[in-house]
Coordinates of C-alpha atoms and ligand atoms in Angstrom, one line a residue:
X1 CA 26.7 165.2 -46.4
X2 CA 27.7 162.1 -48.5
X3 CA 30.8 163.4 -50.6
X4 CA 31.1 161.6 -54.2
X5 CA 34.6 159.9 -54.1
X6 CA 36.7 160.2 -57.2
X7 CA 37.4 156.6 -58.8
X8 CA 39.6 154.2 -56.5
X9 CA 43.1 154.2 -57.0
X10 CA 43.4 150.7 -55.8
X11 CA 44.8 149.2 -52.7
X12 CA 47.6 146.2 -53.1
X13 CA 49.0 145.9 -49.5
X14 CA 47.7 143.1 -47.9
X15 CA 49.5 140.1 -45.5
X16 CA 52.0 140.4 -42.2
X17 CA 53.6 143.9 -41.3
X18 CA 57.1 144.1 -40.9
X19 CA 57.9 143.8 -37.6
X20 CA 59.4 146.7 -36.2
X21 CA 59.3 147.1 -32.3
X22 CA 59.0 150.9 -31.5
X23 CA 60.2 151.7 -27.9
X24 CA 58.0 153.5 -26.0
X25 CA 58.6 156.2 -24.4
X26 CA 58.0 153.7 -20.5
X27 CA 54.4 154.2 -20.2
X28 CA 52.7 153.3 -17.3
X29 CA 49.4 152.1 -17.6
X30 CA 47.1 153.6 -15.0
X31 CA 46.3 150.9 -12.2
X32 CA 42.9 150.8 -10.5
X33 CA 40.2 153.8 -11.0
X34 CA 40.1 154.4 -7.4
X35 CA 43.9 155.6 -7.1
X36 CA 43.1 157.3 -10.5
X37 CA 46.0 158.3 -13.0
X38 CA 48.5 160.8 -12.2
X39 CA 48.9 164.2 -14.0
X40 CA 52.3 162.6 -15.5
X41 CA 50.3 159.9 -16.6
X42 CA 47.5 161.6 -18.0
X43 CA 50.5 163.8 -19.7
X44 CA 51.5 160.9 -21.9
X45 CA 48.8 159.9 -22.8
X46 CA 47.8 163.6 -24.1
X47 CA 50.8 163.4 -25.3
X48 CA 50.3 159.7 -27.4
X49 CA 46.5 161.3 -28.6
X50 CA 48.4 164.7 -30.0
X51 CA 51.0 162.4 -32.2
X52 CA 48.3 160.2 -33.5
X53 CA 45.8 163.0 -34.4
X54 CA 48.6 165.0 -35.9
X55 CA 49.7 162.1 -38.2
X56 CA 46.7 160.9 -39.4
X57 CA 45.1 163.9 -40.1
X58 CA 48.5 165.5 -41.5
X59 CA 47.9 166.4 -45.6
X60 CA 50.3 163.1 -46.1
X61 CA 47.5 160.9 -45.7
X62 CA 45.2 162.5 -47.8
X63 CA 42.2 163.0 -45.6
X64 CA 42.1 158.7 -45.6
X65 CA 40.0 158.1 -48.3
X66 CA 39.4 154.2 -48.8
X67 CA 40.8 152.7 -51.5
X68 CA 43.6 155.4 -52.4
X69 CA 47.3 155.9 -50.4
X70 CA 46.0 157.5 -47.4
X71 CA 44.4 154.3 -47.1
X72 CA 47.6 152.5 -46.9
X73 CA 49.2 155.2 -45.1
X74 CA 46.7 155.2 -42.6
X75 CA 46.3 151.4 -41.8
X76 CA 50.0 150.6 -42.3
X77 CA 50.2 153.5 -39.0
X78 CA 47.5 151.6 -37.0
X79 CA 48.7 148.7 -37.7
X80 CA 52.1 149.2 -36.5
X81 CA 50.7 150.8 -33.4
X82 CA 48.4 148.0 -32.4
X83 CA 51.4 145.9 -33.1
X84 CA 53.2 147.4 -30.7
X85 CA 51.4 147.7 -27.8
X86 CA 50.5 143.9 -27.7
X87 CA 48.1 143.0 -30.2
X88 CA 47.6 140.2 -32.7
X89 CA 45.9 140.3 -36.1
X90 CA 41.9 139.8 -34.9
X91 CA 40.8 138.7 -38.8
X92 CA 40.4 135.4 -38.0
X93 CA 41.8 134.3 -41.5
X94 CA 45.6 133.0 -42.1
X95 CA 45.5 134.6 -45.4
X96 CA 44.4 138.0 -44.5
X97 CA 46.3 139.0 -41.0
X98 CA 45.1 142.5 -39.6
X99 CA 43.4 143.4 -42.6
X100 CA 40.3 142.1 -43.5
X101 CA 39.5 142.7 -47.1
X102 CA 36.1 144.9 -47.7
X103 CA 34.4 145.3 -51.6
X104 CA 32.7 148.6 -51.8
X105 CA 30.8 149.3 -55.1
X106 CA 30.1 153.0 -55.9
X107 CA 26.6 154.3 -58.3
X108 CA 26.4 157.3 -60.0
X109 CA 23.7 158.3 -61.9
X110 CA 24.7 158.3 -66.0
X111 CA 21.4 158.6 -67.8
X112 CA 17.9 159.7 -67.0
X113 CA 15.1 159.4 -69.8
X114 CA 11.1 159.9 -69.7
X115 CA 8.5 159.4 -71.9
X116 CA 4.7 160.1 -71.0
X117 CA 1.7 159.4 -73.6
X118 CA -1.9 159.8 -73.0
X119 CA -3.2 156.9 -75.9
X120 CA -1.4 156.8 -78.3
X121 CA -0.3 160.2 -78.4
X122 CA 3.4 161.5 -76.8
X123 CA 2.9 164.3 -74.4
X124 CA 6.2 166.3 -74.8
X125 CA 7.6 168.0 -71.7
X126 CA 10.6 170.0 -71.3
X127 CA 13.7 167.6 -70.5
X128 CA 14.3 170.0 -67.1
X129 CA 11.0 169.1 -66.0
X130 CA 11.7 165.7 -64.6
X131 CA 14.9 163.0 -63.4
X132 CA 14.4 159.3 -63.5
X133 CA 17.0 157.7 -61.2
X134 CA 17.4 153.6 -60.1
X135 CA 18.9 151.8 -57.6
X136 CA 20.4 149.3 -60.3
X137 CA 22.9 149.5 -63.1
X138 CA 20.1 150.1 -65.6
X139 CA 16.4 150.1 -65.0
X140 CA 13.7 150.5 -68.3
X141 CA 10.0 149.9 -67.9
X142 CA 7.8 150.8 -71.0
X143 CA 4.3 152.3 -71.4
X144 CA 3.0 151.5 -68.1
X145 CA 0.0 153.2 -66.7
X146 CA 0.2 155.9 -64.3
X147 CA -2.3 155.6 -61.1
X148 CA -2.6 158.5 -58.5
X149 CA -2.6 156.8 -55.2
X150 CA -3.1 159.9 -52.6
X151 CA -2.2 158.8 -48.8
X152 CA -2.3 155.4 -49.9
X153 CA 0.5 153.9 -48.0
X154 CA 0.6 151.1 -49.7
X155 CA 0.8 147.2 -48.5
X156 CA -0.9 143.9 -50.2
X157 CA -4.4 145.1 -50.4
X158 CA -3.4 147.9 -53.1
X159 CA -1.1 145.1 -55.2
X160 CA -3.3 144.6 -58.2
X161 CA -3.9 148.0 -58.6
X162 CA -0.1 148.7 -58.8
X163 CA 1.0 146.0 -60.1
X164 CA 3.3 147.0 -63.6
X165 CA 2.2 150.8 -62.7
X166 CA 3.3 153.8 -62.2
X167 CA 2.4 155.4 -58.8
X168 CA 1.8 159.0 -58.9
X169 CA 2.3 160.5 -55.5
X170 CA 1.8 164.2 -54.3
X171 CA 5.4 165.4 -52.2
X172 CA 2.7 167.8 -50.0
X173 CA 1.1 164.6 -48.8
X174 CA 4.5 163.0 -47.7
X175 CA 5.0 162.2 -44.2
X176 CA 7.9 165.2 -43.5
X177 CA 11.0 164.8 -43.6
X178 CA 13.6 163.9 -40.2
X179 CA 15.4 167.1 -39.4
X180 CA 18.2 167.6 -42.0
X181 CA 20.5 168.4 -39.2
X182 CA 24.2 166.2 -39.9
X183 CA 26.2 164.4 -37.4
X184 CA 28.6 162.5 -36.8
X185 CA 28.4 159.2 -39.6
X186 CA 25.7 160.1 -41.9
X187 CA 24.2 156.9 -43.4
X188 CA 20.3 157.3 -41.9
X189 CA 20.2 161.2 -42.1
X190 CA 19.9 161.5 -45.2
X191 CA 16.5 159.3 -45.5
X192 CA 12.6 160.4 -44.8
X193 CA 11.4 159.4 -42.0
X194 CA 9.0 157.6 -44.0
X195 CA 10.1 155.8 -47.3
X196 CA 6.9 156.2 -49.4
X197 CA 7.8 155.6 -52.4
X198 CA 10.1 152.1 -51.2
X199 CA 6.7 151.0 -49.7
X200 CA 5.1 151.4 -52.8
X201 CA 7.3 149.5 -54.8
X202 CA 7.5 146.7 -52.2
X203 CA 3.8 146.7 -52.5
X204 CA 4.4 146.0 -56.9
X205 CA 4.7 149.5 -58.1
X206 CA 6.2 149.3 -61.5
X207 CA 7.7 152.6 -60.2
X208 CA 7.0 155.8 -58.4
X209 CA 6.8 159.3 -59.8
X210 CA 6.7 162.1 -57.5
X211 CA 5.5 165.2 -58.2
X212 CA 7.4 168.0 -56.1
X213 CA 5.1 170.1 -55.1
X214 CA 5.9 170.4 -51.6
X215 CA 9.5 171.8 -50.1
X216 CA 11.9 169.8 -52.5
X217 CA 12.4 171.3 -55.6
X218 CA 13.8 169.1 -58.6
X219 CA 17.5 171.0 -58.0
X220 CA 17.2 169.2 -54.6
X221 CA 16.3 165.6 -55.3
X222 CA 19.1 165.8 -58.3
X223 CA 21.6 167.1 -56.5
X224 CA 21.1 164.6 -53.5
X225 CA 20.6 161.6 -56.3
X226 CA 23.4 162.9 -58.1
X227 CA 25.9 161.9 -55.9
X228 CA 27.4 158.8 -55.2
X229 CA 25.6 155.7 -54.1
X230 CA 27.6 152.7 -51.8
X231 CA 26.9 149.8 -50.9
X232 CA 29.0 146.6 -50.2
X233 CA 29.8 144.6 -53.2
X234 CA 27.5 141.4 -53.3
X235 CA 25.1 143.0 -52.0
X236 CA 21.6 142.7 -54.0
X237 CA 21.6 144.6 -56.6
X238 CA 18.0 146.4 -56.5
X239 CA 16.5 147.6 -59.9
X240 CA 13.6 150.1 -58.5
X241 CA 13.1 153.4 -60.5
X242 CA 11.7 156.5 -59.3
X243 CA 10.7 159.4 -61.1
X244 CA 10.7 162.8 -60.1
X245 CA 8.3 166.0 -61.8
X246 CA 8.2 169.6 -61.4
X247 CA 4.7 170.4 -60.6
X248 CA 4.9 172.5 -63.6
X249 CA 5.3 169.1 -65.5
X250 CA 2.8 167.2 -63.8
X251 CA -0.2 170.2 -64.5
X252 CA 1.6 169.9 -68.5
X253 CA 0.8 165.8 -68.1
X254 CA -2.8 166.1 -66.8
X255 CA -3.8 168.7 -68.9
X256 CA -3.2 167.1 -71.5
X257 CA -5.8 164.1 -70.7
X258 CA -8.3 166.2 -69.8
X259 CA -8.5 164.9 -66.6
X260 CA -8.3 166.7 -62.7
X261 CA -5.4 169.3 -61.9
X262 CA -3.6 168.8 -59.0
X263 CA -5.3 170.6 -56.4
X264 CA -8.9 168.9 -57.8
X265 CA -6.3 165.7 -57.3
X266 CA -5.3 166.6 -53.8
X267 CA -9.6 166.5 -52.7
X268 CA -9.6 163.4 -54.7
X269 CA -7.1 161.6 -52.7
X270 CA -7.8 162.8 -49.3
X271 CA -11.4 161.7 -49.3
X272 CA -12.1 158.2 -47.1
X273 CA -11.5 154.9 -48.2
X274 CA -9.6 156.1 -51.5
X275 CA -7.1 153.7 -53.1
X276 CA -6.2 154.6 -56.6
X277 CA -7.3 156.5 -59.5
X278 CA -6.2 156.0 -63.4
X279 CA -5.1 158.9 -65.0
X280 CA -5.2 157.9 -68.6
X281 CA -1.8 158.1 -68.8
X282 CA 1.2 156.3 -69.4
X283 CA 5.2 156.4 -69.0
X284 CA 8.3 155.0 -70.4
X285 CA 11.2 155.8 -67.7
X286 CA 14.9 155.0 -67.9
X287 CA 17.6 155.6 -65.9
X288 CA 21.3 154.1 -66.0
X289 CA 24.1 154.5 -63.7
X290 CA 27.8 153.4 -63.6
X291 CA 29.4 151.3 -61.4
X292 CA 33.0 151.8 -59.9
X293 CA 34.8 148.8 -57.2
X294 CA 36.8 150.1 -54.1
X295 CA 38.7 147.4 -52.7
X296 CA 39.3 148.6 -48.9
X297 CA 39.8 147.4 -45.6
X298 CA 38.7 147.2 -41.8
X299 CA 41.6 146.4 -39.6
X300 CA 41.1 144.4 -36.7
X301 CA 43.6 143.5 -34.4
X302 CA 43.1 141.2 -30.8
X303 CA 43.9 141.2 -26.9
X304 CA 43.8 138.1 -26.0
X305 CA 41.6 137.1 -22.6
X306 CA 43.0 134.8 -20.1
X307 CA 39.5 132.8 -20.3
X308 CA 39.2 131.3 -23.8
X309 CA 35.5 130.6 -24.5
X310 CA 34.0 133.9 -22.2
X311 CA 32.9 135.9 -25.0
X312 CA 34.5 139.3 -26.2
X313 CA 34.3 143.2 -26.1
X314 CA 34.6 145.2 -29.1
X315 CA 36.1 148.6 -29.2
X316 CA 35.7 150.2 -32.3
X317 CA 36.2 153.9 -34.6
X318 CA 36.0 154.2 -38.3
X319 CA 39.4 155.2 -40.0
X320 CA 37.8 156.4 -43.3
X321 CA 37.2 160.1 -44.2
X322 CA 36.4 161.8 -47.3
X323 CA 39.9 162.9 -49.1
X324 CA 39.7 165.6 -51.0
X325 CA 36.1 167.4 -50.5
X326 CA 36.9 171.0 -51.8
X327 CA 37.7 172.0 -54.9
X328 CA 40.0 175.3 -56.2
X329 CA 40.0 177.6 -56.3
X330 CA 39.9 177.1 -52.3
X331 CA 43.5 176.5 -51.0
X332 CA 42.8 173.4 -48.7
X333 CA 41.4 171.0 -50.5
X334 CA 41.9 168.0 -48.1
X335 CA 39.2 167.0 -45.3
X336 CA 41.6 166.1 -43.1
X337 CA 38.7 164.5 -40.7
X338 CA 40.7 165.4 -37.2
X339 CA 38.0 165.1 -34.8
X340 CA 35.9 162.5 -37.4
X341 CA 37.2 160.5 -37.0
X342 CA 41.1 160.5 -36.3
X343 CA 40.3 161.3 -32.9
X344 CA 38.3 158.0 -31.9
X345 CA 41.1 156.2 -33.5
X346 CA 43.6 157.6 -31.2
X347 CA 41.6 157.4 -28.3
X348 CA 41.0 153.6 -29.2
X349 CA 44.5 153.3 -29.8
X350 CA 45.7 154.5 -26.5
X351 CA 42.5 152.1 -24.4
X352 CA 44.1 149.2 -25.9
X353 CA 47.7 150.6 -24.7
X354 CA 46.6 150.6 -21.1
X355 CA 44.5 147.4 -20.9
X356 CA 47.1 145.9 -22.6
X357 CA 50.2 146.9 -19.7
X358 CA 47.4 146.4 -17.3
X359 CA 46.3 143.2 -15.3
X360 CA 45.1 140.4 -18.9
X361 CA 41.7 140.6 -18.7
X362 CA 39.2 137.8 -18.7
X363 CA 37.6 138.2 -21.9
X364 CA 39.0 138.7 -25.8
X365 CA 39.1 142.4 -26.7
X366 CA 38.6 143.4 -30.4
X367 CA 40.2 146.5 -31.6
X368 CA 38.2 147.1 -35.2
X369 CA 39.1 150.5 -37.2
X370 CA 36.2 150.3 -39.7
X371 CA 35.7 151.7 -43.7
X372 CA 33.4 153.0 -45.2
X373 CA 31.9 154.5 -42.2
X374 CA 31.3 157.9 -44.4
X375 CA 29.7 156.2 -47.2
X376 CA 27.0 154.5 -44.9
X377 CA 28.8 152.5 -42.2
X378 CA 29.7 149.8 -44.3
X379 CA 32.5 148.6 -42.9
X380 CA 30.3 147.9 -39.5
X381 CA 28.1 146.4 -41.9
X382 CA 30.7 144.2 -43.4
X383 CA 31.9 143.4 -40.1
X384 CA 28.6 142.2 -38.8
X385 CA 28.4 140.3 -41.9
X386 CA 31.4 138.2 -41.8
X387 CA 32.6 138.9 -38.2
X388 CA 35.9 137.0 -36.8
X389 CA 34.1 135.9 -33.9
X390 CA 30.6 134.6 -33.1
X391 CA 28.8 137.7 -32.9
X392 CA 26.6 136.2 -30.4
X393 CA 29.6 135.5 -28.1
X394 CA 30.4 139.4 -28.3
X395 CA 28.8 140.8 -24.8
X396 CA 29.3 144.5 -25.5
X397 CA 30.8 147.1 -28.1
X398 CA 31.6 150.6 -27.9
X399 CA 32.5 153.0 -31.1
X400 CA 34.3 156.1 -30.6
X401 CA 33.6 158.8 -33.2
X402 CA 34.1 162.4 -33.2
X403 CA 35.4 163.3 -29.6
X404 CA 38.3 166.0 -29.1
X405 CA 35.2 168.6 -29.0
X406 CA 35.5 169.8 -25.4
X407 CA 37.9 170.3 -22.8
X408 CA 38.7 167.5 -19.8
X409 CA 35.2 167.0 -16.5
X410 CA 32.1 167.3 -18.6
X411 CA 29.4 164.9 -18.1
X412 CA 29.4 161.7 -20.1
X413 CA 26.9 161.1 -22.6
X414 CA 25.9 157.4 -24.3
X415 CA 24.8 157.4 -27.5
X416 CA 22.3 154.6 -27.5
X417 CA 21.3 155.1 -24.1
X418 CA 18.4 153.0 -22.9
X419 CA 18.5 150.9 -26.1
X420 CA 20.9 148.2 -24.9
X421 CA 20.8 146.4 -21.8
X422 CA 24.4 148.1 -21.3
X423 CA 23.2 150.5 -19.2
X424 CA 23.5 149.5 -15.8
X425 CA 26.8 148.2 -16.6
X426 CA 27.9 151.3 -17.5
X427 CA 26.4 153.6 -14.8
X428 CA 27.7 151.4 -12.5
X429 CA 31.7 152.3 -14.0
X430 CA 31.1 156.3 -13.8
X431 CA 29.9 155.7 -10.5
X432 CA 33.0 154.3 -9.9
X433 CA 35.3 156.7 -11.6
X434 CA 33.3 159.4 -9.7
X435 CA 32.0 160.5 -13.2
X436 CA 28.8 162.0 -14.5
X437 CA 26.1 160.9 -16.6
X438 CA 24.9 163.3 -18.7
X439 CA 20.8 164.3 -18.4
X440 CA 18.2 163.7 -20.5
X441 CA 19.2 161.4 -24.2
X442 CA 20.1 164.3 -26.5
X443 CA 23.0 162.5 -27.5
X444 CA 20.9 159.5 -29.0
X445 CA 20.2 162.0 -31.4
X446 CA 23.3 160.2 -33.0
X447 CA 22.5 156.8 -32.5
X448 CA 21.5 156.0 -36.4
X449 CA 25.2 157.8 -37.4
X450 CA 27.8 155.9 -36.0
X451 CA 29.0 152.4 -36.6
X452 CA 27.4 150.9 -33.2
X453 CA 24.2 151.6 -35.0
X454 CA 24.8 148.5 -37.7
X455 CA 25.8 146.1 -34.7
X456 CA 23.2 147.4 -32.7
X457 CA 21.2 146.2 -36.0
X458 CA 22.9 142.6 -35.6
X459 CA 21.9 142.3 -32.3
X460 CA 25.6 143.2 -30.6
X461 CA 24.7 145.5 -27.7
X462 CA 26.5 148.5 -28.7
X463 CA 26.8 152.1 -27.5
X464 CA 29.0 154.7 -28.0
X465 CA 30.5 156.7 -25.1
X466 CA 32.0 160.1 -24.7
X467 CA 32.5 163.4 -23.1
X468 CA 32.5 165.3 -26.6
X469 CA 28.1 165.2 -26.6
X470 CA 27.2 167.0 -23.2
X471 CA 27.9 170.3 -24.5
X472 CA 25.4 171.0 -27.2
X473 CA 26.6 174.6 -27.8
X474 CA 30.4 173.1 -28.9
X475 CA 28.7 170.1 -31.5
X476 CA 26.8 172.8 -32.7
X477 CA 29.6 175.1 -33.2
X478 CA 31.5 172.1 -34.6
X479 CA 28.7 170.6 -36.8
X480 CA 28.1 174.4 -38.3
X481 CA 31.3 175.2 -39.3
X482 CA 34.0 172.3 -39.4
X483 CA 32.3 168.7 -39.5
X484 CA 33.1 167.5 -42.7
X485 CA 35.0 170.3 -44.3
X486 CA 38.8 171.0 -44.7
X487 CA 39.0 173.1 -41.6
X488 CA 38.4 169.7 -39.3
X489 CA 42.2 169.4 -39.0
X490 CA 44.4 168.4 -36.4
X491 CA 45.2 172.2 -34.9
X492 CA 41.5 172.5 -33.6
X493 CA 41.3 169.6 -31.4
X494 CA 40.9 169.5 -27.9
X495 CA 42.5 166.8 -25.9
X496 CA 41.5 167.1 -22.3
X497 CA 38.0 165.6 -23.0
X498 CA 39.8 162.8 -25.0
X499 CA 41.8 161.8 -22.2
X500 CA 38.6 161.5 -20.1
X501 CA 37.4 159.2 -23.1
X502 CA 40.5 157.0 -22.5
X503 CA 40.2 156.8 -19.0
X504 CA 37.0 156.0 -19.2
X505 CA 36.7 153.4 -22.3
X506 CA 39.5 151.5 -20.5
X507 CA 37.2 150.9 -17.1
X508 CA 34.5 150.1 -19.4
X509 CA 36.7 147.4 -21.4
X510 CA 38.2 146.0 -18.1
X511 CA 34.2 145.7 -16.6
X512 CA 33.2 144.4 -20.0
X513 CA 35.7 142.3 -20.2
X514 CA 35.5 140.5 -16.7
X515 CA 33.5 137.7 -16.3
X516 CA 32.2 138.2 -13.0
X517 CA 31.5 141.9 -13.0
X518 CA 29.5 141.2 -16.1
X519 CA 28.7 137.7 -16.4
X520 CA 27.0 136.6 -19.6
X521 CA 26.4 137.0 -22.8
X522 CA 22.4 135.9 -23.3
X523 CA 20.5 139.4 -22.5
X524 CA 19.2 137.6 -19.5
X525 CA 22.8 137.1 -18.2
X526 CA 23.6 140.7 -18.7
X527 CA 20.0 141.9 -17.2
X528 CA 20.3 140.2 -14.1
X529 CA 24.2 141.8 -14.2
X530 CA 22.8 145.4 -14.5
X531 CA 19.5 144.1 -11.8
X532 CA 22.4 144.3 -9.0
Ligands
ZN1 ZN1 31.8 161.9 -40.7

């Protein structure tokens, strides 16, 4: 899912737009949900969603990957538009208007080097029998002893016994797997459910070698570890090493001091109140990668509210997509990312058109087009880190990511449903635009692959609203066959349901955004709001 990025190009742009005052073609915001908008109306703003789409998922911008010209092509388009329509630059910072500088660092695996010795003897294995990989730039340990800890979870009662050891864990004892099944974003799918081996070197593993000897094969784990790493620059750098064995390898290494094979291990491990055992062994793992910088940004423009002070709404979509993601011989080579995620950016886009020709609203809205969002949401994380506002002042935020999937009048799903105290708000504003929620919480299948999921983390209630989840036979179709590959271009797009989404982001930002329809920001404020 996570595409490796070819080495930043750089990114110099940076400072005030030129202002250059488009005239638009006299659109008439939509008044009051109850008259609803009129088919000319709901024309244009098909009409404004088609040209945004179509640019920024044209070939000329590259399929936006940060750091290179698509980048700039991309923003400098945004920009412009936000411009426009009303906005102002929502950075917060007098040196860095609209664009708010993000530091991405990239990992890739270099080097991967084992040693194992039982005494003082080296056990040779063949070098395709194991990977040693690190979260660092470089990560040596030497000679340390390798303990088979069965089930053992971990945690402070096991520290001496790990402590400057090697943990050797069985893969057919690991917790399984979450469902490998992509969506939209991408940063938590690609974890286990359960992070054994991170628990084992919080609790003082030295390091963790795992012997495969369940589904994953060592193909698997080095092709996944293979590809790129991201994280925000500044960041901690961690240093952990894990090791990985073909079972294969691992009979080789036990053999070879005399001790139990793996299945006499397996009996071992599962009997009660077992901790640890010492397998006369030792290992010397290395494992290097190199680091590249991506210098990128989030763009974040403002609406100002008539009531300084009131708190604000943030509507957000991530503008970053993979760039190239095929290689030839294949004649399109360009993800163009049409419906991920040039679609939420138009239909963010044409929200803040309306609110903005429509009656000033109480409270500041944030438009935020977010990087990184491919590489592990890390422009929502950069964001929450060093937000322009308070982020305790923000009441409610809503990503849009992925929609032009289905055709206008399906259901409306929330991604995040029941984990905010949004809800009520919400429900209430389809009840009033005659709309329905969608059954059951399918759709929060989603909820750890979008950006709201990293404000949700920082405590901004934060959901993600659209028409483009209630069909689950269309995302299938689309996550099969297009998500993330050059076919998701601008030609297979659907607009009616994305001029639903407008129509029904904007109520949400105009309830959102009005003081007495939604009163406070404390999560008592907001309950006793949703109580009514
Ligand atoms: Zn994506």
């Amino acid at each position: 899912m996570i595409v490796t990025a070819p080495p930043s190009t750089g990114f110099r742009r940076r400072g005030r737009l030129a202002i250059v005052c488009l005239t638009l073609l006299g659109l008439i915001p939509f008044a009051a949900a109850a008259a609803g908008p009129s088919k000319r109306q709901m024309a244009q703003i098909e009409g404004q969603l088609r040209q945004h789409v179509t640019t920024l998922a044209s070939d000329e911008y590259g399929g936006r990957e940060p750091g290179t010209p698509g980048e700039t092509l991309t923003l400098r388009y945004l920009a412009r538009q936000w411009f426009d329509i009303g906005l102002e630059s929502g950075t917060n910072d007098p040196g860095n208007t609209w664009f708010a500088p993000v530091e991405l660092v990239e990992r890739e695996p270099q080097s991967s080097r084992a040693q194992f010795f039982h005494g003082k003897r080296r056990v040779a294995l063949a070098e395709d029998s194991y990977f040693v990989v690190t979260s660092g730039l470089r990560s040596l340990i030497e000679n340390a002893p390798l303990v088979y800890v069965g089930r053992n979870p971990g945690g402070e009662g096991v520290r001496t016994e790990l402590a400057g050891r090697v943990a050797l864990v069985l893969d057919s004892e690991a917790a399984p797997p979450e469902p490998a099944k992509p969506g939209p974003g991408n940063a938590a799918a690609a974890r286990p459910a359960v992070d054994r081996a991170g628990q084992l070197l919080d609790s003082g593993a030295a390091a963790v070698l795992t012997v495969l000897d369940g589904e994953r094969t060592l193909e698997d784990v080095m092709a996944r570890r293979r590809r790129a790493g991201y994280a925000l620059s500044g960041e901690r750098i961690g240093g952990d090493i894990e090791a990985f064995i073909t079972p294969e390898g691992a009979r080789q290494l036990l053999a070879s001091a005399g001790g139990l094979d793996l299945a006499a291990l397996k009996l071992v491990g599962a009997a009660p109140g077992f901790s640890a055992r010492p397998l006369g062994l030792a290992a010397s793992l290395e494992a290097t990668n190199r680091e590249t910088r991506i210098k990128t940004h989030n763009l974040i423009g403002k609406l100002e509210g008539r009531r300084p002070g009131s708190g604000a709404v943030v509507l957000m979509a991530h503008w970053d997509h993979f760039g190239k993601c095929a290689a030839p011989p294949a004649e399109d080579l360009v993800c163009n990312g049409a419906v991920d995620n040039a679609s939420g950016l138009a239909v963010i886009t044409e929200v803040a058109r309306q609110l903005s020709a429509g009656k000033p609203l109480d409270r500041d809205v944030y438009l935020v087009a977010t990087t990184g969002e491919e590489l592990g949401l890390l422009g929502a994380l950069a964001f929450a880190e060093n937000p322009p506002l308070p982020l305790g002042s923000v009441v409610a935020a809503f990503n849009v990511d992925s929609t032009g999937l289905v055709p206008a009048g399906l259901p409306v799903s929330v991604v995040g449903q029941g984990m905010t105290r949004l809800d009520a708000g919400i429900a209430k504003v389809l009840k009033g635009l005659k709309r329905k929620l969608a059954a059951g919480d399918a759709a929060n299948a989603f909820a750890r692959r979008q950006d709201s999921w990293m404000l949700m983390q920082h405590d901004v209630p934060s959901v993600m609203v659209s028409t483009s989840y209630s069909d689950p036979a269309r995302l299938e179709a689309f996550m099969d066959n297009v998500y993330h590959r050059p076919s998701d271009a601008a030609a297979s797009v659907v607009y009616g349901g994305m001029v639903d989404d407008v129509l029904i982001q904007t109520e949400l930002l105009r309830f959102f955004a009005d003081v007495k329809a939604w009163p406070g920001t404390g999560p008592a404020a907001g309950l006793a709001a949703g109580a009514k």
